Amino acid sequence: MMKQLNIGLFGLGTVGQGVIEQLGENQALIKTRAGLKIQISKAVTQNPDKKRRVDLSGIAVSGDPAFILDDPSIDLVLELIGGTKEAKEIVLSALEKGKSVVTANKALLAEEAGEIFQKAYQSKGLFGFEASVAGGIPILRDLREGFSGERITAISGIINGTANYILTQMSKENKDFATALKEAQEAGYAEADPTFDIEGVDTAHKLLILMKLAFNGLFNFADLYIEGITNIEPIDIEVAQEFGFVIKLLGTARAQAGAYEGRVHPCLVEAESMLGNVNGAFNAVEVFGNFVGHTLAYGSGAGSHPTSSAVVGDIISIARQLKVAGQAVIPPLSADLNQLRPLPILPMEQVICPFYLRFTVADRVGVLAEITRILGAEGISIGSMLQKERSSSQGPVPVIIFTHKAKEEAIRRSLKKIDHLEFIAESTKVIRLHEG
Ligand code: HSE
């Protein structure tokens, strides 16, 4: 019977150091709960000599991956280096050798899912990836275990702390985009390349993982619709507020009549709703199930300690399973691999939801009539409308239209016609509404 779990850690960055701190500070209670001693005996990093904020005594550090991978005494490999190339080699090699693996690497799991999960299911080692989605919120465990008897109909998540921090600072503190991004980076929320955060790619990686667990489908990352927050302007935030909304970057997945939506884009969310009150770097994930109804899980989605919490939870879960059963008891993707089918994601053109449209037009007779005529011809019904007064004596004015539910393709066809009209000064801004 296993008495001690020996860990080899790849990566001594923000999360790696958080894991060392947590395993140290909570050592006694972790031992009580896991039923065995858990210890990091080795670490591999690109800069073995770099000074770290945490105490590394008791951990042998090297720059050579074989130091961990070729050591038969290592039971579990922690992959906390990020990126997809080297991380993939480490994860596959560890699983191949029958070691268990815990990773926080959402990009790897979204983009290289086929190979990684195939290997994880075949390996004698166990596989944990709770930290890959929503940091400290154990949402994967919710989906895999707590909701295992539910038919999940929809998931909506604020699952990128950096984007949420930026949008919150823009709307509550009137800060500009660049300052807010810099602050999020300094706080340790952002990816090494923050483009992934602000362009919605990180949210998409996480959404894809959620979809696999919720819908038991092998979805393709390339089929997701992805739009980030870089085009959100202060005027959109202001108008949204006037109408009782806030703007959030959401990952949305819905299952309807055998079709699956998977999309990432900014959304107008009711300001009074729980999701609308998730601010700063916090994350939240709404799950709708056919028996449980509406649920919401909330917490810190990024940063050293919230992410280490998810990693340590996975380590303990693996220790418990190895100790008692010597193998995985809970399938990583909520079902056995042979139960999972490749499933398509509905093309964005087919998605139906209400829309916010901001036109920038010359202020003169007939303009509104022409816009509404084109929308009407496409069967798009208008919910409410607002024209802002001009700030100077001349120049274009914003006209905002909220539509009832409409199909994306009808909106795109209408805007193609409208944006060519001579009274349109700028291309029309489209933001979709979240349906709670
Ligand atoms: N860059 C991510 C975020 C980190 O901002 O949420 C956690 O995955």
Coordinates of C-alpha atoms in Angstrom, one line a residue, residues 19 41 71 176 185 211:
V19 CA 1.7 24.9 -4.7
S41 CA 11.0 16.0 -4.0
D71 CA 13.1 8.9 -11.9
D176 CA -8.4 53.1 -20.0
Q185 CA -0.4 41.6 -15.5
M211 CA -18.2 21.6 -22.9

